[in-house]
XYZ file of C-alpha atoms in Angstrom:
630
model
C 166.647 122.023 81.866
C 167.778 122.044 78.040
C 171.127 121.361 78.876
C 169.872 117.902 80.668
C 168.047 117.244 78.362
C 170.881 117.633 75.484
C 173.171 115.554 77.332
C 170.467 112.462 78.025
C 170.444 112.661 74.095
C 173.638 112.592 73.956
C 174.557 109.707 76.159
C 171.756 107.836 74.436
C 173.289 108.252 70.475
C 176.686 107.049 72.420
C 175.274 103.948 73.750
C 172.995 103.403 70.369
C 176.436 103.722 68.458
C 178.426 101.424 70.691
C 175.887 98.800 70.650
C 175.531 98.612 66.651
C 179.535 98.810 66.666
C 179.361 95.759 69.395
C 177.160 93.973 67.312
C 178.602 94.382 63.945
C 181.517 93.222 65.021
C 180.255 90.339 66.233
C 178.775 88.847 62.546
C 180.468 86.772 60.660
C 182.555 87.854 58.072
C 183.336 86.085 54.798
C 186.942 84.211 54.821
C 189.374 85.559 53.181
C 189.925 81.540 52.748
C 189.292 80.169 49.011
C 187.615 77.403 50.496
C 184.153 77.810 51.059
C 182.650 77.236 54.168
C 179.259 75.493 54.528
C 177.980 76.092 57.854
C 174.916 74.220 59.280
C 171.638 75.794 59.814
C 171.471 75.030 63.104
C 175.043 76.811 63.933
C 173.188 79.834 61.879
C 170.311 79.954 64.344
C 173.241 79.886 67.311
C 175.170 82.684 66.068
C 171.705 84.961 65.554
C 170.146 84.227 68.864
C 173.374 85.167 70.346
C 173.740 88.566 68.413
C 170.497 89.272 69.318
C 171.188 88.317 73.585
C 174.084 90.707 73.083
C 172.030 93.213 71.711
C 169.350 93.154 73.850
C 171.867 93.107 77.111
C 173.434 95.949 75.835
C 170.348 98.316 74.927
C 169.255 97.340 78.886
C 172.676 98.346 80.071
C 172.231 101.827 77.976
C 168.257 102.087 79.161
C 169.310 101.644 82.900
C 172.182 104.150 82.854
C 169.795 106.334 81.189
C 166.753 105.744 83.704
C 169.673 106.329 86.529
C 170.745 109.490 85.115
C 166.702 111.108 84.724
C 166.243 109.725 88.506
C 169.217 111.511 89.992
C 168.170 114.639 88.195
C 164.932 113.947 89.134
C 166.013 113.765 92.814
C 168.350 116.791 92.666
C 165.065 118.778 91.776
C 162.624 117.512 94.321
C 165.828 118.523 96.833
C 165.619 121.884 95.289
C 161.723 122.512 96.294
C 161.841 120.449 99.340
C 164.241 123.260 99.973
C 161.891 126.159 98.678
C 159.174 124.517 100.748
C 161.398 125.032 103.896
C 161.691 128.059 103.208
C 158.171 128.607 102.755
C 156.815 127.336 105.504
C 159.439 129.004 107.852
C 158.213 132.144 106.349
C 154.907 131.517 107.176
C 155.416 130.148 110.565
C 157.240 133.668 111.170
C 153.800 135.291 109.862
C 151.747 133.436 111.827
C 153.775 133.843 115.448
C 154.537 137.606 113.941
C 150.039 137.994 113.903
C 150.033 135.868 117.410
C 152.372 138.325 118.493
C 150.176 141.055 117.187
C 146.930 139.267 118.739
C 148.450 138.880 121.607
C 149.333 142.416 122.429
C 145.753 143.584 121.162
C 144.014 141.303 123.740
C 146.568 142.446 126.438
C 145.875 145.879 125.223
C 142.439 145.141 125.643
C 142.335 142.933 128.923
C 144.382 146.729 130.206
C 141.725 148.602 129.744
C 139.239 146.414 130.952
C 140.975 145.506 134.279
C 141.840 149.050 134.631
C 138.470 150.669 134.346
C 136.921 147.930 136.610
C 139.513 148.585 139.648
C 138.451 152.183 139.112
C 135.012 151.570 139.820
C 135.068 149.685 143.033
C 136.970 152.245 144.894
C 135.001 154.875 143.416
C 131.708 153.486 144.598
C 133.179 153.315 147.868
C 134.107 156.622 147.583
C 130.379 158.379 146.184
C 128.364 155.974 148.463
C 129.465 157.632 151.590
C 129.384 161.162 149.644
C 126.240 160.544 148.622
C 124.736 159.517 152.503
C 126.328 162.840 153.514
C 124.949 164.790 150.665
C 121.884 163.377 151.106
C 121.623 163.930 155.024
C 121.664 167.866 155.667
C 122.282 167.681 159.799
C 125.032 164.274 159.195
C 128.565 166.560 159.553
C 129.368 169.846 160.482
C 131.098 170.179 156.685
C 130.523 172.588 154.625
C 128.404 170.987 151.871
C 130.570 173.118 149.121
C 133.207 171.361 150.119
C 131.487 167.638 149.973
C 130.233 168.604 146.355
C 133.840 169.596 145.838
C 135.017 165.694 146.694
C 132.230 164.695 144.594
C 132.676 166.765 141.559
C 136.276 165.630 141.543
C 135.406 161.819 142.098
C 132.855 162.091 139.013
C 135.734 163.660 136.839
C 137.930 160.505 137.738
C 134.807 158.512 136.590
C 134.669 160.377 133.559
C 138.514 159.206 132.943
C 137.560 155.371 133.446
C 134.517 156.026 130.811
C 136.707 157.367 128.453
C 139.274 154.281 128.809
C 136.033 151.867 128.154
C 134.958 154.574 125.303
C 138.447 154.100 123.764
C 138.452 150.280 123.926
C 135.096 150.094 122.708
C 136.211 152.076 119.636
C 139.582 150.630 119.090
C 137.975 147.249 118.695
C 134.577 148.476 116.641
C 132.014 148.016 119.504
C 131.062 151.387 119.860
C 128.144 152.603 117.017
C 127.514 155.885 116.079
C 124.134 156.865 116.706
C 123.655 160.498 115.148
C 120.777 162.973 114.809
C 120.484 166.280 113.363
C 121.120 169.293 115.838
C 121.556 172.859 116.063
C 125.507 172.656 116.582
C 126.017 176.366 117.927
C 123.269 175.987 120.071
C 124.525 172.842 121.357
C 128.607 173.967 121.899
C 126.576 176.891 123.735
C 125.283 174.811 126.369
C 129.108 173.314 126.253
C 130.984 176.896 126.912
C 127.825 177.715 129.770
C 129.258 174.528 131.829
C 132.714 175.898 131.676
C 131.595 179.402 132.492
C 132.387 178.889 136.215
C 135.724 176.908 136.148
C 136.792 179.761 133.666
C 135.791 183.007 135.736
C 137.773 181.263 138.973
C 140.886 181.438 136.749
C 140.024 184.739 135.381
C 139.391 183.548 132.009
C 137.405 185.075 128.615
C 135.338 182.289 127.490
C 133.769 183.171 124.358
C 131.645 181.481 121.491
C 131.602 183.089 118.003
C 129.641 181.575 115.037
C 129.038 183.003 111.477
C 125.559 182.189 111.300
C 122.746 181.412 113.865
C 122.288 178.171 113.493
C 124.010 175.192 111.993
C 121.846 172.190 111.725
C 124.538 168.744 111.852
C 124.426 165.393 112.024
C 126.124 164.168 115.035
C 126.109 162.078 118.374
C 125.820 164.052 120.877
C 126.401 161.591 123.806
C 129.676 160.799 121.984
C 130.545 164.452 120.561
C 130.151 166.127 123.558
C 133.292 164.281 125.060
C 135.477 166.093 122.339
C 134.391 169.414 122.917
C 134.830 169.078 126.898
C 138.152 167.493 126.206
C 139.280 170.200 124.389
C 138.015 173.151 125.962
C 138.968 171.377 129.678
C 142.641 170.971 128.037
C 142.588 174.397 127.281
C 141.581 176.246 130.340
C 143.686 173.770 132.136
C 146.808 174.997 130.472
C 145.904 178.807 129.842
C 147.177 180.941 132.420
C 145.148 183.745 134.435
C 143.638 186.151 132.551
C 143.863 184.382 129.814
C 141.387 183.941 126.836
C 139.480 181.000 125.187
C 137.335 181.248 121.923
C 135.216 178.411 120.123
C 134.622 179.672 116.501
C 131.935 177.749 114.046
C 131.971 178.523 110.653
C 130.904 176.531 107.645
C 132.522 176.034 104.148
C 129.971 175.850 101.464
C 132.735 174.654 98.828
C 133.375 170.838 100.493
C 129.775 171.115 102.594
C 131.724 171.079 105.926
C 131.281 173.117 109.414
C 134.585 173.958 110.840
C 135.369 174.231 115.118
C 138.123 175.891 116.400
C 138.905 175.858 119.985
C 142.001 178.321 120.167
C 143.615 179.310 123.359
C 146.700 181.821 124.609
C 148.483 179.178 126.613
C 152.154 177.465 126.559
C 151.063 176.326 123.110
C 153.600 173.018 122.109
C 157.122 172.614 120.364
C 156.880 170.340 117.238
C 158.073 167.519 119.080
C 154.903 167.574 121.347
C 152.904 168.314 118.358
C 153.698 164.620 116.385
C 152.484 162.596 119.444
C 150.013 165.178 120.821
C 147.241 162.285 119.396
C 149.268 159.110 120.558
C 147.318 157.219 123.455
C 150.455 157.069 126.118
C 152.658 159.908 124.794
C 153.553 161.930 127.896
C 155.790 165.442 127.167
C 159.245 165.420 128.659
C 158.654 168.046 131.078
C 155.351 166.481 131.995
C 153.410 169.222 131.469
C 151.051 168.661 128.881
C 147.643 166.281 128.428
C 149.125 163.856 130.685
C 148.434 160.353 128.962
C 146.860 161.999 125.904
C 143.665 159.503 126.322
C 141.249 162.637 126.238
C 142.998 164.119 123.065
C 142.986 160.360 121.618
C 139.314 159.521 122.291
C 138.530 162.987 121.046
C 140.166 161.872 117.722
C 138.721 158.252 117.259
C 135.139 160.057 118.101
C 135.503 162.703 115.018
C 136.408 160.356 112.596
C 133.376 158.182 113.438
C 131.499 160.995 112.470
C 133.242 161.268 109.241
C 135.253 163.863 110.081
C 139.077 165.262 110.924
C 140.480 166.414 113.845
C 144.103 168.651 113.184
C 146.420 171.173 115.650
C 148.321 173.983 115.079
C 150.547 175.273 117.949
C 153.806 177.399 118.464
C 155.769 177.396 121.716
C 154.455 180.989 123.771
C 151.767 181.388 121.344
C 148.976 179.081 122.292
C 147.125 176.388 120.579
C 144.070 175.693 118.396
C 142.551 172.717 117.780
C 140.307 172.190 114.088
C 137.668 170.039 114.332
C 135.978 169.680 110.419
C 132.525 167.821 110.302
C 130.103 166.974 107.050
C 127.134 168.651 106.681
C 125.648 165.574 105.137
C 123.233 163.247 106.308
C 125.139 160.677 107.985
C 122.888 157.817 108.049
C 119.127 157.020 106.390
C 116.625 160.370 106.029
C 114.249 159.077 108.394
C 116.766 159.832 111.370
C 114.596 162.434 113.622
C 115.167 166.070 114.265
C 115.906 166.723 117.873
C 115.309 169.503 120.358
C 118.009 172.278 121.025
C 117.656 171.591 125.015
C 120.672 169.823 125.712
C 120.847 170.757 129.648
C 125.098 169.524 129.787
C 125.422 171.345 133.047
C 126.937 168.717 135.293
C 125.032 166.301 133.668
C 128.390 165.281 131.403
C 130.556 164.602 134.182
C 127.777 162.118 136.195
C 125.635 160.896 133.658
C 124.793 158.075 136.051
C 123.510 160.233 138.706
C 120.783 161.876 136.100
C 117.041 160.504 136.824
C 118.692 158.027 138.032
C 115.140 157.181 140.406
C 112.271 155.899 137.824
C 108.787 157.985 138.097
C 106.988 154.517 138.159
C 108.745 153.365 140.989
C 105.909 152.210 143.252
C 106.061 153.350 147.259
C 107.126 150.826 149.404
C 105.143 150.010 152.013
C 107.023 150.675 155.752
C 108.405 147.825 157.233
C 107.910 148.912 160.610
C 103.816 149.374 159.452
C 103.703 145.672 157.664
C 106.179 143.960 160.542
C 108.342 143.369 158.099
C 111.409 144.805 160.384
C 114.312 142.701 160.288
C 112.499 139.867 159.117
C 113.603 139.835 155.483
C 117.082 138.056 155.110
C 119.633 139.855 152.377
C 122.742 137.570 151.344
C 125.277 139.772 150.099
C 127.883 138.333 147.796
C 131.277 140.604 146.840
C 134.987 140.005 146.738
C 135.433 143.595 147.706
C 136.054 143.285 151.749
C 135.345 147.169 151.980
C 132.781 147.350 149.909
C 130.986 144.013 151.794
C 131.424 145.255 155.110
C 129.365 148.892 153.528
C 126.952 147.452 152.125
C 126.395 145.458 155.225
C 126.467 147.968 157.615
C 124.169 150.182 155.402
C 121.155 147.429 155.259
C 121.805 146.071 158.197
C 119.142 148.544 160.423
C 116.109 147.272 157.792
C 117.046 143.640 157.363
C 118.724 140.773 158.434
C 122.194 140.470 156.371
C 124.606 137.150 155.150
C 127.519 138.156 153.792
C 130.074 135.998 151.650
C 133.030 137.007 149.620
C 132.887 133.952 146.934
C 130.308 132.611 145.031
C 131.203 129.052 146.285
C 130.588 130.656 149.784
C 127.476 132.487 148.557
C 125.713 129.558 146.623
C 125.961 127.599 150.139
C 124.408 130.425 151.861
C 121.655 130.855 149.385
C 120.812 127.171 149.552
C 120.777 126.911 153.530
C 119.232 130.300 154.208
C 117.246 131.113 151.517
C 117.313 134.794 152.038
C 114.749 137.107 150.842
C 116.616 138.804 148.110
C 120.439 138.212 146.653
C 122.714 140.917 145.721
C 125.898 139.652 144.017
C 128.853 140.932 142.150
C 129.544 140.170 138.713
C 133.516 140.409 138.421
C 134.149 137.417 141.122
C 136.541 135.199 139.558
C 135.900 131.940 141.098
C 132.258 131.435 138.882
C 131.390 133.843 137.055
C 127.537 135.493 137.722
C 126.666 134.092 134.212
C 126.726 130.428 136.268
C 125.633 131.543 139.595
C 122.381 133.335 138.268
C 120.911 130.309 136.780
C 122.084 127.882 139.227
C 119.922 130.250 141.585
C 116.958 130.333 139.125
C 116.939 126.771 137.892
C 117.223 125.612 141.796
C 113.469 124.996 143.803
C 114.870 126.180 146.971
C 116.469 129.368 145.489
C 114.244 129.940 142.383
C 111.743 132.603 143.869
C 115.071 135.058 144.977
C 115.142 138.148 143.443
C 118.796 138.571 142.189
C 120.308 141.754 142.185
C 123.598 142.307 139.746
C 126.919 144.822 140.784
C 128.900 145.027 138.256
C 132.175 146.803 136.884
C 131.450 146.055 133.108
C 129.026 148.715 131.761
C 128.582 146.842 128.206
C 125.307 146.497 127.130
C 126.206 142.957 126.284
C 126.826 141.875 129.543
C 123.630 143.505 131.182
C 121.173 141.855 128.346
C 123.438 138.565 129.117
C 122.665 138.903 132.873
C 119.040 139.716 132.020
C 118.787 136.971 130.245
C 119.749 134.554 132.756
C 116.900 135.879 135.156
C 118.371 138.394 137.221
C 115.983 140.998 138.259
C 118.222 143.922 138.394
C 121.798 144.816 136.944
C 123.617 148.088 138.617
C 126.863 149.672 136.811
C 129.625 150.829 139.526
C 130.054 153.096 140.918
C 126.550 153.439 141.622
C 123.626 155.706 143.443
C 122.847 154.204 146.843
C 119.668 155.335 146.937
C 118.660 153.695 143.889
C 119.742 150.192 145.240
C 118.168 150.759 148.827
C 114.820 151.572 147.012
C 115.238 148.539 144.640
C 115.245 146.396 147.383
C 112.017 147.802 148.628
C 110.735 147.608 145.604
C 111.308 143.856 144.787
C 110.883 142.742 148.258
C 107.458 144.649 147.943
C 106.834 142.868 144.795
C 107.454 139.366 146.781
C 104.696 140.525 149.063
C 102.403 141.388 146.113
C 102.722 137.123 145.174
C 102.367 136.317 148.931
C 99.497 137.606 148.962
C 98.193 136.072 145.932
C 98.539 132.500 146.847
C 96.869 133.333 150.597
C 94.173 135.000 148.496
C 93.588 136.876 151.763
C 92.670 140.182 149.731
C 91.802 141.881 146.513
C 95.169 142.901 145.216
C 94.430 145.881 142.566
C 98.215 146.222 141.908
C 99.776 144.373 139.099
C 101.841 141.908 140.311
C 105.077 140.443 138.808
C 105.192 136.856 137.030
C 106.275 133.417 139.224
C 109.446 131.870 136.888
C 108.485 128.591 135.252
C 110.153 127.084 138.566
C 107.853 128.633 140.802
C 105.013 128.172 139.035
C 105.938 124.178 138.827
C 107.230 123.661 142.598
C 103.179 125.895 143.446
C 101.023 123.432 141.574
C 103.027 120.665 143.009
C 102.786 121.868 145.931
C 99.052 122.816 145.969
C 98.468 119.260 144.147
C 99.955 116.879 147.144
C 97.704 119.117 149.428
C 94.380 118.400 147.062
C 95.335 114.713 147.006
C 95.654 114.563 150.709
C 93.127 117.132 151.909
C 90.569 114.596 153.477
C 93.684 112.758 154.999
C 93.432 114.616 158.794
C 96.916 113.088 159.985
C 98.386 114.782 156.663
C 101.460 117.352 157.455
C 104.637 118.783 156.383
C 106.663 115.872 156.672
C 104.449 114.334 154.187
C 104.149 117.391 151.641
C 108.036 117.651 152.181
C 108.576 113.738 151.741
C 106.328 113.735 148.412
C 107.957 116.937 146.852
C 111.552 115.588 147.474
C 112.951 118.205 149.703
C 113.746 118.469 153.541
C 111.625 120.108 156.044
C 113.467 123.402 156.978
C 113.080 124.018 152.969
C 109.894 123.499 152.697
C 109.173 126.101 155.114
C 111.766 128.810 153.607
C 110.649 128.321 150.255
C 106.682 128.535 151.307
C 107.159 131.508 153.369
C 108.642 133.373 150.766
C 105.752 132.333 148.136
C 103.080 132.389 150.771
C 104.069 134.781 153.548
C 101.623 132.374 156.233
C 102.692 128.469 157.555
C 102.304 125.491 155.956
C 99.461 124.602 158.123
C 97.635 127.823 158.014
C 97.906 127.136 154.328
C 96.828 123.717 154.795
C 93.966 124.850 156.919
C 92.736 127.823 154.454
C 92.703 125.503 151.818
C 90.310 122.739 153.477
C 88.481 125.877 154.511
C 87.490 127.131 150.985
C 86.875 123.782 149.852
C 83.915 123.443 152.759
C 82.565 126.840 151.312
C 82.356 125.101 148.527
C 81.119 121.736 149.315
C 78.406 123.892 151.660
C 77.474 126.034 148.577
C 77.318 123.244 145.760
C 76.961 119.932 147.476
C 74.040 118.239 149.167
C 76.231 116.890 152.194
C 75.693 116.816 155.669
C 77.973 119.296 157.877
C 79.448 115.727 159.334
C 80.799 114.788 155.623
C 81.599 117.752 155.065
C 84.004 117.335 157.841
C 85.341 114.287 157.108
C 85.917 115.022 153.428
C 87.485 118.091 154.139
C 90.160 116.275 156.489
C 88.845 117.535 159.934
C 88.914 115.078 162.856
C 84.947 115.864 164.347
C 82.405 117.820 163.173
C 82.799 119.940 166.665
C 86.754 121.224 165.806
C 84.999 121.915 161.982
C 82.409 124.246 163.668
C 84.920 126.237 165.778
C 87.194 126.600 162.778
C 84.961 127.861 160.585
C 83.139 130.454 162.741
C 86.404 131.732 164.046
C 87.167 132.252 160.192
C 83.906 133.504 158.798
C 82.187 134.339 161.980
C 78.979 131.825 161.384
C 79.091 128.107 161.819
C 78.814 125.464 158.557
C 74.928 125.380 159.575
C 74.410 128.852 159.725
C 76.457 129.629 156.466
C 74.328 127.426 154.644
C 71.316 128.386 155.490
C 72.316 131.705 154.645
C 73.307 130.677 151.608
C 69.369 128.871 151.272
C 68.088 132.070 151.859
C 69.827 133.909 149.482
C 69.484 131.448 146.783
């Protein structure tokens, strides 16, 4: 830059020099003649204003080679960060399709364990559904039930695997919150080592628990914890061999306020190869004879340090392996966190959490449908993608109620619309519309709004289910799920449905509580009720007209009233302009003849038989009863 600079001076003393040499030059000079010369004043004016042109065109000449020079140099360095900006922007371009790349393979990584976990479920549930029917019927096969629990033991552990891949995901991408109270650790890795106590004494195994003191009060999660201890103690009777021995040690360390676990066993142990990946998610030994995927030893890790805490191994080839699991004895969260209870009651629990009081105690009887009539009257539209799982489910209602079936939502909504069943159950994973459309389209629809919706569903997040709640849907059920539970749900809803029938006949005193009508049902009622008000002295009034004034067609009119009402349109009708006589007999001065007229019977005679067949007394005799008692 100071080199520039020095030559533009440079260039501009030459041209400054030139010029005064160019112009000197061009003034007169005295003659060397004797004789004076006597020039004119005007030739005087001539020769200045020339000097002066020459001048000037020369100091433009130097100014323009000068402004030339400063723009080229000028140009040369916008060239030179045009350049840099090339550069920089090529850099960052990389950066940003290098963090596309990376955002990319976290939502593939992501959309993995999601899909994966979901196909797990379905074929699980058809798996346990069956189990469970045979489980739950002693005289249904000649097989020994040990051997049934067997299945079922071993279809809860795979279960357990497609938990821990939605446990892992959840963690990986921070949805997963630690929700610790304080606990009697020793106590609680006691309950641990008693559900192991079994599987250990079939392989011949010394399962043992040693602590330094009593108790150790901690603050941990134990619906999250107790993963890593099963993990590792699982892992380790897994790969000890017969007669082998298995020890969980507790101690504390007053110096850093930590408790220390050890779960140590005889086993294999690992070469230091297998040691520097033994935490990696898909790290699989050579020989293929260690954790398999490593997902259990992974979750196991990301759950300890959400607690604050470390999780190390130490292992020599022939020797065995122990795993050191270091926790703070510190209050993890705020002081008003409750103490909890030592009963912990793991047991089988862990491995089928779903199938724990899984029926609610509130869960009011349902009334028999052979008692009520009810048998194969109800209509159940069933809507999954899963063929197998349809045609199950199908076969499995199919002895209580009449059942649609449909394997799309498209399919389903046309069904729903046509049919109006009784209740909807519907899967949530169907890609054509997702349930997040479907359920309101059901709810905000007149002819479907009264349907209780049930929700399958692969996707345990809580998300989803307060989502789906949200939207209306009376139930939501994570896969693989309990049978039982659904086939009562049904009752239950469908006896619900009942309840509001008969609330609108107002045949009887219901004493149960009975569920809210949705702002749709509610509206479509009182406009309902209203065109029957308006016409009630009219005695040509019928459907078609109540049907013509509320907008919809005749066939339903009478599904959506049946559901609502559980009586016809004209027995409605006909109860109505009943009750309003008992009034006008009770509160009115009218003759029994305007009576009839105004209550939209055709004679006084028809009135009379109605009525007594209803109340057992004639109009007359009512209301001179009615005298009497006033």
């Amino acid at each position: 830059m100071q080199a520039d600079q020095k030559r533009g001076m440079f260039f501009i003393f030459i041209s400054i020099l030139m010029t005064s040499t160019f112009v000197s030059g061009c003034s007169p000079e005295k003659s060397t003649n004797t004789k004076p010369v006597i020039k004119e004043p005007i030739q005087l004016v001539q020769q200045d204003s020339l000097n002066f042109l020459v001048t000037a065109l020369i100091l433009t000449t130097v100014f323009a080679f000068i402004a030339c020079y400063l723009l080229y140099q000028n140009h040369a360095k916008n060239k030179q960060l045009e350049l840099k900006n090339k550069e920089s922007l090529k850099q960052q371009e990389e950066l940003i399709a290098l963090s596309t790349a990376t955002q990319a393979t976290a939502e593939a990584k992501f959309s993995f364990f999601t899909h994966i976990s979901n196909a797990f479920r379905v074929p699980l549930t058809l798996i346990l559904l069956p189990l469970d029917e045979m489980l739950d019927n002693k005289n249904a096969l000649n097989i020994p039930k040990q051997q049934l629990n067997l299945i079922h033991k071993n279809v809860q552990r795979l279960l357990l695997m497609v938990n821990q891949l939605t446990d892992f995901r959840k963690i990986e991408y921070d949805k997963m919150k630690l929700e610790p109270t304080c606990q009697d650790l020793v106590a609680f890795s006691r309950d641990i080592i008693a559900s192991f106590k079994a599987l250990a004494l079939r392989k011949n195994i010394e399962l043992k628990l040693s602590s330094s003191v009593k108790e150790i009060m901690v603050w941990f999660d134990k619906n999250m914890f107790d993963k890593v201890l099963f993990n590792l103690i699982s892992n380790a009777i897994k790969f000890s061999p017969e007669n082998g021995k298995i020890q969980l040690r507790i101690k504390t360390d007053p110096a850093d306020q930590t408790v220390e676990i050890a779960v140590s066993d005889n086993g294999n142990g690992m070469t230091e190869e297998e040691i520097k990946h033994v935490f990696e998610l898909f790290y699989q030994a050579d020989k293929g004879n260690f954790f398999g995927s490593g997902l259990g030893l992974s979750l196991s890790k990301e759950i300890t340090e959400l607690h604050q805490g470390t999780l190390a191994i130490q292992s020599q080839k022939g020797y065995g392996t122990t795993f050191y699991i270091k926790l703070p004895l510190k209050q993890l969260h705020s002081s008003e966190m409750p103490v909890i209870s030592n009963d912990f009651a793991v047991s089988s629990g862990q491995l089928s959490q779903y199938t724990v009081g899984i029926l609610p105690d509130n869960l009011p009887e349902p009334v028999a449908a052979e008692q009520d009539g009810y048998l194969n009257e109800e209509t159940l539209l069933i809507i999954e993608e899963n063929e197998e799982l349809l045609e199950y489910l199908k076969n499995s209602f199919k002895e209580e109620y009449e059942v649609l079936t449909a394997s799309s939502n498209s399919v389903g909504l046309k069904l729903a619309y046509e049919m109006t069943p009784d209740l909807i159950i519907t899967d949530i994973t169907l890609n054509e519309q997702s349930t997040l459309q479907i359920t309101p389209a059901l709810k905000n629809d007149d002819r479907t709004s009264h349907i209780p919706i049930i929700i399958l569903t692969a996707n345990g997040d809580e998300a989803h289910k307060i989502n789906e709640l949200k939207q209306m849907a009376d139930l939501y059920m994570t896969k693989p799920f309990n049978f039982i539970l659904l086939k009562e749900s049904v009752k239950s809803l469908l006896w619900n449905r009942r309840l509001l029938q008969r609330k609108f006949r107002n045949e009887s005193t219901v004493t149960q509580q009975t569920i809210p009508l949705s702002k749709s049902d509610k509206k479509f009622m009182h406009d309902f009720t209203s065109v029957i008000e308006q016409n009630i002295a009219n005695d040509k009034f019928n459907v078609d007209d109540i049907a013509s004034a509320l907008g919809i067609s005749r066939i339903q009119l009478y599904r959506k009233t049946k559901v609502l009402l559980d009586c016809t349109i004209n027995d409605y009708i006909l109860n109505r302009r009943l009750k309003k006589a008992k009034y006008l007999l009770i509160n009115e001065d009218l003759s029994i003849s305007e009576i009839t007229y105004q209550v939209g019977f055709s004679s006084p005679t028809y009135f009379s038989t109605v009525f007594k067949s209803k109340y057992n007394c004639t109009p007359s005799s009512y209301k001179k009863q009615i005298g009497l008692n006033t």
